[in-house]
Each structure stands twice: as C-alpha cells, then as structure tokens.
Short mmCIF file of C-alpha atoms and ligand atoms in Angstrom, two decimals:
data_model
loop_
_atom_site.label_atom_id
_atom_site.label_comp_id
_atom_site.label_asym_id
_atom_site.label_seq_id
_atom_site.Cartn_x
_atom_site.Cartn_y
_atom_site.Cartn_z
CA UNK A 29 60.27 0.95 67.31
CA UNK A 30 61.25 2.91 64.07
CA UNK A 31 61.95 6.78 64.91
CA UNK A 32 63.13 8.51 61.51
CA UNK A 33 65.78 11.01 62.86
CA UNK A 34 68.38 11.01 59.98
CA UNK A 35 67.88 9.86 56.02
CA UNK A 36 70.96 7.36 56.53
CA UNK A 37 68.43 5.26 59.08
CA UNK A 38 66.32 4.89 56.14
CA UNK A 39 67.06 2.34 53.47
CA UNK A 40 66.16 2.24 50.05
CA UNK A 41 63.38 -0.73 50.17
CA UNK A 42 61.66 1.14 53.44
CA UNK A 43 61.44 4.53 50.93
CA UNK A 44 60.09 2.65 48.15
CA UNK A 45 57.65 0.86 50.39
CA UNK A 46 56.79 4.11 51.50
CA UNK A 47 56.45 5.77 47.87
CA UNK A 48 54.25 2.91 46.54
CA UNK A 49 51.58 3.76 49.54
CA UNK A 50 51.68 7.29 49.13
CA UNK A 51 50.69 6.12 45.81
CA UNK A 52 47.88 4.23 46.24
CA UNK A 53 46.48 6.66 49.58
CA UNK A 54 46.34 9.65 47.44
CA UNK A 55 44.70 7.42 44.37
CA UNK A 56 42.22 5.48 46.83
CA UNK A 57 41.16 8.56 48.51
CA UNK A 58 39.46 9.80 45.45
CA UNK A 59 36.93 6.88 45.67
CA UNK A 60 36.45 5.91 49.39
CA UNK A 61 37.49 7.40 52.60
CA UNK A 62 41.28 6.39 53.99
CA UNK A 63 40.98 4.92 57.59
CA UNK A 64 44.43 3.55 57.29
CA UNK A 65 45.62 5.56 60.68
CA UNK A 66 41.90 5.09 62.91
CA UNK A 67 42.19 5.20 66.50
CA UNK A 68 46.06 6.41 66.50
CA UNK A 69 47.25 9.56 67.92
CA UNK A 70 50.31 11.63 66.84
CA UNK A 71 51.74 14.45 68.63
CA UNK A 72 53.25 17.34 66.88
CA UNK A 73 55.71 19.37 69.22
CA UNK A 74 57.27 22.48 67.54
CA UNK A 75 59.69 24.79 68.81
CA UNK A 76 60.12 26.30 65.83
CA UNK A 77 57.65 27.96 62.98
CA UNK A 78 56.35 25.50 60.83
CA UNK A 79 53.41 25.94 58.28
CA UNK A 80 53.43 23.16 55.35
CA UNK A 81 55.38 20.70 57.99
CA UNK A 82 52.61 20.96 60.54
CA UNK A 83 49.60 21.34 58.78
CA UNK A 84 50.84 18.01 56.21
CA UNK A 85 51.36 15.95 59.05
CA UNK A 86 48.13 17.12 60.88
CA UNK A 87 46.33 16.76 57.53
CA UNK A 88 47.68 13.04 56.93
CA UNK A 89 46.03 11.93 60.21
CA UNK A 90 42.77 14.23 59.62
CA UNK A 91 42.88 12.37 55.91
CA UNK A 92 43.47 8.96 56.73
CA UNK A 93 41.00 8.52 60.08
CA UNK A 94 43.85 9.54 63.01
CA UNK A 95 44.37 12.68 65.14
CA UNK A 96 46.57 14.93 66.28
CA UNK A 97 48.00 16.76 69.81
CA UNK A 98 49.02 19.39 68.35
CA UNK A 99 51.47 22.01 70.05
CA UNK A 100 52.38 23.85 66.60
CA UNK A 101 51.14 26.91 67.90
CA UNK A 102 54.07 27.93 69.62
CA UNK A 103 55.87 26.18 72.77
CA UNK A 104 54.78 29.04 74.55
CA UNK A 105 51.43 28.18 74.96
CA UNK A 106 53.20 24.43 76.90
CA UNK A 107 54.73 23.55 80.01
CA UNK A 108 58.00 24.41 77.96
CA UNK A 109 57.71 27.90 78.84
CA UNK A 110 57.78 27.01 82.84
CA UNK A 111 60.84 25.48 81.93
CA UNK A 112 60.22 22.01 81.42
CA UNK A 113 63.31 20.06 79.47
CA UNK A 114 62.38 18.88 75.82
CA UNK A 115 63.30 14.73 77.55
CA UNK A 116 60.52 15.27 80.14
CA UNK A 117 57.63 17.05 77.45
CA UNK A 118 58.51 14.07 75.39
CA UNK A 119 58.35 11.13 77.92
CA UNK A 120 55.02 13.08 79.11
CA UNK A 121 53.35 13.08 74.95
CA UNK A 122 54.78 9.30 74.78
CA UNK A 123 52.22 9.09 77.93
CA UNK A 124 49.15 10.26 75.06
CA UNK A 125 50.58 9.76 71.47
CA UNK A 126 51.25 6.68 69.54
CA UNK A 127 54.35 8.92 67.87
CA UNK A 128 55.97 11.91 68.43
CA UNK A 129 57.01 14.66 65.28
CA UNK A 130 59.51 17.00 66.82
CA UNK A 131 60.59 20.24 65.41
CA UNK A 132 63.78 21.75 67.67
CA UNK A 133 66.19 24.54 67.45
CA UNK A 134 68.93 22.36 68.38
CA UNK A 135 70.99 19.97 66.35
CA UNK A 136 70.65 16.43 67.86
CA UNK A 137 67.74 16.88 69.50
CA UNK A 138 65.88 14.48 67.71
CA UNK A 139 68.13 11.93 69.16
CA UNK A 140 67.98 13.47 72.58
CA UNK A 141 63.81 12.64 72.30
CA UNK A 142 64.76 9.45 70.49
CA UNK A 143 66.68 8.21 73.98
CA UNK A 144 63.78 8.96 76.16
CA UNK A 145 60.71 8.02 74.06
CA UNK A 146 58.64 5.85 74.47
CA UNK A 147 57.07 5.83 71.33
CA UNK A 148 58.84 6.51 67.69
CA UNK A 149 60.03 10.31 67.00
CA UNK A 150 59.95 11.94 64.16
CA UNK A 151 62.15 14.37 63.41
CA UNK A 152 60.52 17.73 61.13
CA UNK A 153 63.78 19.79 61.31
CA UNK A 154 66.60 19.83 64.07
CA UNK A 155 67.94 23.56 63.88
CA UNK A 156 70.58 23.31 60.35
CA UNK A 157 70.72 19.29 60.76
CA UNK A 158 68.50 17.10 59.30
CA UNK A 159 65.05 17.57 57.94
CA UNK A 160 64.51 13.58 56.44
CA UNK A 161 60.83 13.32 55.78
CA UNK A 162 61.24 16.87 53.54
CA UNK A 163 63.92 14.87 51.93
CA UNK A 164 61.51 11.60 51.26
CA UNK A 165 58.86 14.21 49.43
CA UNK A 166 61.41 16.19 47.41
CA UNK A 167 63.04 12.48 46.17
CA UNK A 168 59.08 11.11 45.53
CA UNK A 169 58.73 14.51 43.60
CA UNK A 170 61.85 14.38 41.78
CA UNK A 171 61.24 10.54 40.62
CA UNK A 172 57.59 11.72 39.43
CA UNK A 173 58.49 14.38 37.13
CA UNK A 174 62.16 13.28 35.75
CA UNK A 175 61.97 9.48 36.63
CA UNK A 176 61.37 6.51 34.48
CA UNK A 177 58.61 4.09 35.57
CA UNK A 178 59.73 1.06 36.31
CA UNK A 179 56.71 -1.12 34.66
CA UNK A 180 57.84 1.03 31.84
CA UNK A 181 60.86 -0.49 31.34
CA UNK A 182 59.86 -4.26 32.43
CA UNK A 183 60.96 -3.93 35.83
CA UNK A 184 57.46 -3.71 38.18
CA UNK A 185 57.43 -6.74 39.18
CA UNK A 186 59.25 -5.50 42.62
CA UNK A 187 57.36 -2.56 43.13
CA UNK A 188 54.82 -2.00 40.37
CA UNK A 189 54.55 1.80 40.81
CA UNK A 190 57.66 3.02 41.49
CA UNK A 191 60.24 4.96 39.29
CA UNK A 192 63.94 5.14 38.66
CA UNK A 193 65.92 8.50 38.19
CA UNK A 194 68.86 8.08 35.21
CA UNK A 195 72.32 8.06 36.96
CA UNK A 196 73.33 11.42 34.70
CA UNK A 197 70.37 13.06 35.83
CA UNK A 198 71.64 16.16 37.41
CA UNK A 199 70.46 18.50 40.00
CA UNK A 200 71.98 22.16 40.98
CA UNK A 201 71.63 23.17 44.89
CA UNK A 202 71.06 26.63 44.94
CA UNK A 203 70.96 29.34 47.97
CA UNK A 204 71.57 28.60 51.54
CA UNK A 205 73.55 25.36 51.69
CA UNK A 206 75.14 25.85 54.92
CA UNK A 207 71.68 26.07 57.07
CA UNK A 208 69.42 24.80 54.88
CA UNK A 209 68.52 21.51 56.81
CA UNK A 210 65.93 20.09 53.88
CA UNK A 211 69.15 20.02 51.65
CA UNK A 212 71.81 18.35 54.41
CA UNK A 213 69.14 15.41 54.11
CA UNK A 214 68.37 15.15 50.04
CA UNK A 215 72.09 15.44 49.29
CA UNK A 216 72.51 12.51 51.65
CA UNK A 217 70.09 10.74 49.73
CA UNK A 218 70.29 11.76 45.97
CA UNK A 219 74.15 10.91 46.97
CA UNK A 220 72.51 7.57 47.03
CA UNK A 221 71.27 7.54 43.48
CA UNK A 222 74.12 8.33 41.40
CA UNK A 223 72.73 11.64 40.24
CA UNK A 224 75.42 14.38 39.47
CA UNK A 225 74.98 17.05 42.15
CA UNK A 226 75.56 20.80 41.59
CA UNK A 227 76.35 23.11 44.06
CA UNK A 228 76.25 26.64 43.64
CA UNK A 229 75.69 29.04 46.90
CA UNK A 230 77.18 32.01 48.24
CA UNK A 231 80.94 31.67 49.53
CA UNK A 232 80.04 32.12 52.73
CA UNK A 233 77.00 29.90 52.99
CA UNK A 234 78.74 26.59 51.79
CA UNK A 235 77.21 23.00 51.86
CA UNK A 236 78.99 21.08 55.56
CA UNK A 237 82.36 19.82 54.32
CA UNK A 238 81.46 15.91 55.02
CA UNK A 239 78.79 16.33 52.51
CA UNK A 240 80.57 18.11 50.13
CA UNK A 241 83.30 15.92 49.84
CA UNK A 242 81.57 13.05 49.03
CA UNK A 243 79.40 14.98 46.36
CA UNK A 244 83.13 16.20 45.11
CA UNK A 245 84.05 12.68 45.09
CA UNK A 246 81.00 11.32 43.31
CA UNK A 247 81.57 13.91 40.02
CA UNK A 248 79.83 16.73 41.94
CA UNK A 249 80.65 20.29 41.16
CA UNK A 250 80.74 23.43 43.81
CA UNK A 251 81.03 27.09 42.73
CA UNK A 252 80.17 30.36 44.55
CA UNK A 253 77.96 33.08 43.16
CA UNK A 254 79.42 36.58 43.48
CA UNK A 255 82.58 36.03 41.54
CA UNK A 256 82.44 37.64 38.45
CA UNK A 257 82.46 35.02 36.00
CA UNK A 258 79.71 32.85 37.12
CA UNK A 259 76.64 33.26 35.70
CA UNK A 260 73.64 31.69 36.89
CA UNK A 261 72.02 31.52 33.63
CA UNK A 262 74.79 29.51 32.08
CA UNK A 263 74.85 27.22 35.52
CA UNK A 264 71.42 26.21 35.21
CA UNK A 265 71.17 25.86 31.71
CA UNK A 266 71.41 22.10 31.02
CA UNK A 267 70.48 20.88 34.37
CA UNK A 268 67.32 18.58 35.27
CA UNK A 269 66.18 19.94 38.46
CA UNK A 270 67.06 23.18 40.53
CA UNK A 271 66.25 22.86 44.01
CA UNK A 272 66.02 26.70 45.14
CA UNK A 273 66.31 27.12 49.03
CA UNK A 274 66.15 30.71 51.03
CA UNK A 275 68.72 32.42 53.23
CA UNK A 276 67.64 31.43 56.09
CA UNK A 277 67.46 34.42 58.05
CA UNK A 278 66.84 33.10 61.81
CA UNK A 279 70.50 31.57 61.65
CA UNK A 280 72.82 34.37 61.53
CA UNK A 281 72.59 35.89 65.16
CA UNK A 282 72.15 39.83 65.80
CA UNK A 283 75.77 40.60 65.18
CA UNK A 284 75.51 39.33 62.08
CA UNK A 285 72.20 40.80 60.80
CA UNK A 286 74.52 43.17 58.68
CA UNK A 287 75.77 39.96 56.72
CA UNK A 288 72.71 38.49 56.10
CA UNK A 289 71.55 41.33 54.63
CA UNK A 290 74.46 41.12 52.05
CA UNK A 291 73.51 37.59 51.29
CA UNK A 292 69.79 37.85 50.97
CA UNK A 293 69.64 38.33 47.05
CA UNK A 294 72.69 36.84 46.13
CA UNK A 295 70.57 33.69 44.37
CA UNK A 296 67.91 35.10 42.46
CA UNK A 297 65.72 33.20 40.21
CA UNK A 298 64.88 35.58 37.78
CA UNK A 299 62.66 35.33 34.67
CA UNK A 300 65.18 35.45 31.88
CA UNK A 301 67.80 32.47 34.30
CA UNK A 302 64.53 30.26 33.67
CA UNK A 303 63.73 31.66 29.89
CA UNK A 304 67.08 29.73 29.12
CA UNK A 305 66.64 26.24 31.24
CA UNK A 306 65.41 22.96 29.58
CA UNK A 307 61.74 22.89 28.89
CA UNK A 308 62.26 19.34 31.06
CA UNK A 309 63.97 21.23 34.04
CA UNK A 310 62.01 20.90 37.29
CA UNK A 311 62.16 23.96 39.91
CA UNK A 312 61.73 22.40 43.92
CA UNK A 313 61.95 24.85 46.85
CA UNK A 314 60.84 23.20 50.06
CA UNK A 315 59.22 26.39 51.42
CA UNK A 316 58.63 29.24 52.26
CA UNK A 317 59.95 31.32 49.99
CA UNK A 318 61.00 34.95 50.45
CA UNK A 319 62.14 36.43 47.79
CA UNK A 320 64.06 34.44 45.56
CA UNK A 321 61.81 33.30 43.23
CA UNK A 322 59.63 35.66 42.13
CA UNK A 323 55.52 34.94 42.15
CA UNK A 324 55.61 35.06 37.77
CA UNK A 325 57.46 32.04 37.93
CA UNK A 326 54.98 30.03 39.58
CA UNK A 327 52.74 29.92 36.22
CA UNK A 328 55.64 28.42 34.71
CA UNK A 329 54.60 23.98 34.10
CA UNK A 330 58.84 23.97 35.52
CA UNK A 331 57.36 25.45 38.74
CA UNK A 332 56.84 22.08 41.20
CA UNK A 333 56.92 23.39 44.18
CA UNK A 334 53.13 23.56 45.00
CA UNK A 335 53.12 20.36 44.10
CA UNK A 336 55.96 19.17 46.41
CA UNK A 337 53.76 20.44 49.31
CA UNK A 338 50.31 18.03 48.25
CA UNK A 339 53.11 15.38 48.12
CA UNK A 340 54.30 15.83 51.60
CA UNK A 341 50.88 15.14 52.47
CA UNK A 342 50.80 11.94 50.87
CA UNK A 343 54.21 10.93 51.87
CA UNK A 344 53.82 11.61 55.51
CA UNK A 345 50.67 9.43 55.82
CA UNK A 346 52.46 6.63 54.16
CA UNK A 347 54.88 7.04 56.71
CA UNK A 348 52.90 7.25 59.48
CA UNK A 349 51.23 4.04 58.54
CA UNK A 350 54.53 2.54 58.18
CA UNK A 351 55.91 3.67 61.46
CA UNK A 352 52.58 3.41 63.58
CA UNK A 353 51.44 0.19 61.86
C1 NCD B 24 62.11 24.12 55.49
C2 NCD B 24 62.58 23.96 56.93
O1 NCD B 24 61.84 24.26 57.87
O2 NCD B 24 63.69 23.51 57.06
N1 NCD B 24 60.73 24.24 55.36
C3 NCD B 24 59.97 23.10 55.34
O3 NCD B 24 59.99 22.29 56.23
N2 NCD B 24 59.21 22.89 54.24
C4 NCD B 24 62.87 25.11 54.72
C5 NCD B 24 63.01 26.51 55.24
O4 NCD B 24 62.56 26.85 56.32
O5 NCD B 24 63.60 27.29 54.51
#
C-alpha cells in the first residue's frame, strides 16, 4: 500500500514515472476519453479550506472515469463535528474509498491516518508540515518551463518525455517560509536536484532550521527583507524561478494578529522588481494569493502560476493511477 505523506517517501524513478503519465493523460485526453481510474473511489476529507487542492483531485477522478466522497465542504457538515476522532472517520472512509486525501490542521496527522488506514492516504497539507503532491506539480512545472528535455540531449531512452533542470539553475523562496507547508516539501525535493536555493523571507518567518541547513550546506543563500540594504529587485534579478508564497494568516493565533499585520506586505512583487528579472525567469505561487502579487502581473508570459494549477490536475491523476493501480 503506497500512502504519500512526506516527499522523502517518494523517490526519484516513482516522480518521473509519475511525470511521464501526467504527460501522456493530459495529451490523450484531447483525442479520446481517459478511463484510466473507472470504478475507483477516492475520498477527500478536509479540515481545512482548500479550493485548487480539492477541486484538482476531484477533477482528476471526474477526468479520468473515477469518483469522489467528497467532504471538502467543511468537516462540519461530518460526524467530525459530534466529535468523532480523525483515526475512526478514516478507518470508517477506508470502509467506502479505494484512497483517502487528507487535509488536517495538525502536523503528523497524515501519519496518524496512515497507521489506521486501510487503504493509501494522501496527504493535501498537514497544518505548516508537508504538502508533497503541491511539491510534485511545482517540480513538473519547474522542469517544463526551465528544464532541458531529455530526448533533446540523447538521453530518452529511460523516460522519453521527461526533462532535466541544470544543477546552477537557481530558485529564490520568497514570503512565508516558516508556515508555508508547499515550500517545507519543494525545498526537500529541489534539495534533491542540485539547484542553488535562495531564501529570502521576513526575519521572523524563517524557513525550519533542518531545512535550512542543508540548503546552507548545499551553496544556498538566506537573507531577511526589512533590513535596509536588501533590495528585492537586486535579489531577484538573475534568478531562474521565484516561487512567491503568502503570509499565511490562519497561523499566527489572536495574540498575535498585531504581528501579522506587520508582516503582511513585507514581500511584495511589484511591477518594476519584475521589469528587472530575466526575460527566462519563471514566477510559481501555489495559491491563493492575497496580495502579494498584484493582478497586472498575471499578463506577464513569467506569470506560471495558472498554469501550475491545470498541472496539478494532471499530476494528481497520474498519481492516483499510480497509487490506486
Ligand atoms: C497552499 C496550502 O494550502 O498549503 N495552497 C495549495 O494547496 N495550493 C498554499 C497556501 O495556502 O498558501
């Protein structure tokens, strides 16, 4: 039984495999309709918002001849608001569902579900841990529009569609490292790839110090915006890819309302910071946005982020068929 609770359970061959069927599903559905996931059932139990998460994974089944029990609505519309425990609504969806994709405030809860499933979870986002399948569509998205095919350069003969990313390609973090749960998992993977890593976020919203020392060790940089000095402009200047992330606002408790509100524009994406980055440079944000990237940007060919979402769609049916196959 493969559950995908962290990106370090997932090696590189089962990612490519992965890649090279999102691939050919969201080619082949152009021409005939995908039946790759008939007759299997996937629950989606979220405890916490969710809009492109949700709808990708409930639109991978739709696409690809599955369904869905879906509880994205809101817990409180389950048993969970009698009080049932997370182990007994999961045993109880293992009872209906062929999978399980769990969204949770908690860190570690997709393990909790993990030990009492009896079919594979899937974890979309435990509280500020792990968020892996966001991390398989940003990499699939970053090797499309800065990687090098590999038939290119002689070497499809493994896997005929897939790409390689140059080992000085560099991308800058940006925003809310500390919380952001989509960037715990892509560090942990681009760390992977040899890629230089950037990070630049407010002092007090730092990456976790396990994954910031090894991006320190691997050539990595880490700065703080706020000191006078740094200028975003100059940061982002020469780097390949920025991947932009919010503060995320539903982490700082009501006592500390008053410093979230001193954080919320301290990474802004303005017009003249992307005036000056490569024409080559490739924006990600995993979503949603609030305000730091303003709407004029999104005309901009550098903008990806749209696209990111259609390629969640495709990624998460290729792992579905994977993991439900
Ligand atoms: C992210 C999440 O929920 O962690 N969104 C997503 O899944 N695309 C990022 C966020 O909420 O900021």
């Amino acid at each position: 039984m493969q559950h995908v609770l962290t990106i370090d359970q997932l090696n590189d061959d089962f990612i490519q495999e992965v890649f090279q069927k999102a691939r050919t599903c969201r080619d082949a559905h152009k021409r005939y309709p995908l039946t790759g996931l008939s007759g299997r059932v996937l629950a989606c139990l979220f405890y916490e918002p969710s809009t492109r998460t949700s709808s990708s994974f409930i639109a991978a089944m739709a696409r690809a001849g599955g369904s869905v029990i879906p509880i994205t609505q809101g817990v409180q519309f389950s048993s969970v608001s009698k009080g049932e425990s997370l182990e007994d609504t999961i045993v109880t969806l293992g009872q209906y569902a062929d999978a399980i994709v769990l969204r949770h405030p908690d860190v570690g809860s997709a393990a909790r579900a993990a030990a009492v499933s009896p079919v594979p979870i899937i974890n979309a986002g435990d509280g500020v841990g792990e968020h892996p399948t966001q991390a398989l569509l940003d990499l699939f998205t970053i090797e499309e529009e800065c990687g090098i095919p590999l038939a290119q350069v002689g070497l499809g003969f493994l896997y005929p569609r897939a790409y390689a990313l140059k080992e000085d390609l560099s991308v800058t973090f940006l925003g809310d490292l500390k919380n952001g749960r989509t960037v715990h998992s892509l560090v942990e993977l681009l760390l992977r790839k040899k890629v230089r890593i950037h990070l630049i976020s407010p002092i007090l919203l730092p990456l976790p110090a396990y994954l910031r020392d090894q991006v320190l060790a691997n050539g990595g940089t880490e700065k703080f915006v706020g000191y006078t000095g740094l200028s975003l402009k100059d940061e982002l200047r020469d780097t390949d890819v920025v991947y932009m992330t919010r503060v995320q606002k539903e982490r700082f408790s009501s006592t500390f309302m008053s410093e979230y509100r001193g954080l919320k524009d301290a990474c802004i994406l303005t017009p003249s910071i992307v005036a000056a980055m490569k024409p080559t440079c490739r924006i990600l944000h995993p979503l949603p946005r609030v305000n730091e990237i303003p709407r004029e940007i999104d005309s901009d060919p550098r903008a990806v982020y749209f696209k990111q979402v259609q390629n969640g769609m495709w990624v998460r049916m290729a792992l579905l068929m994977k993991v439900l196959q």
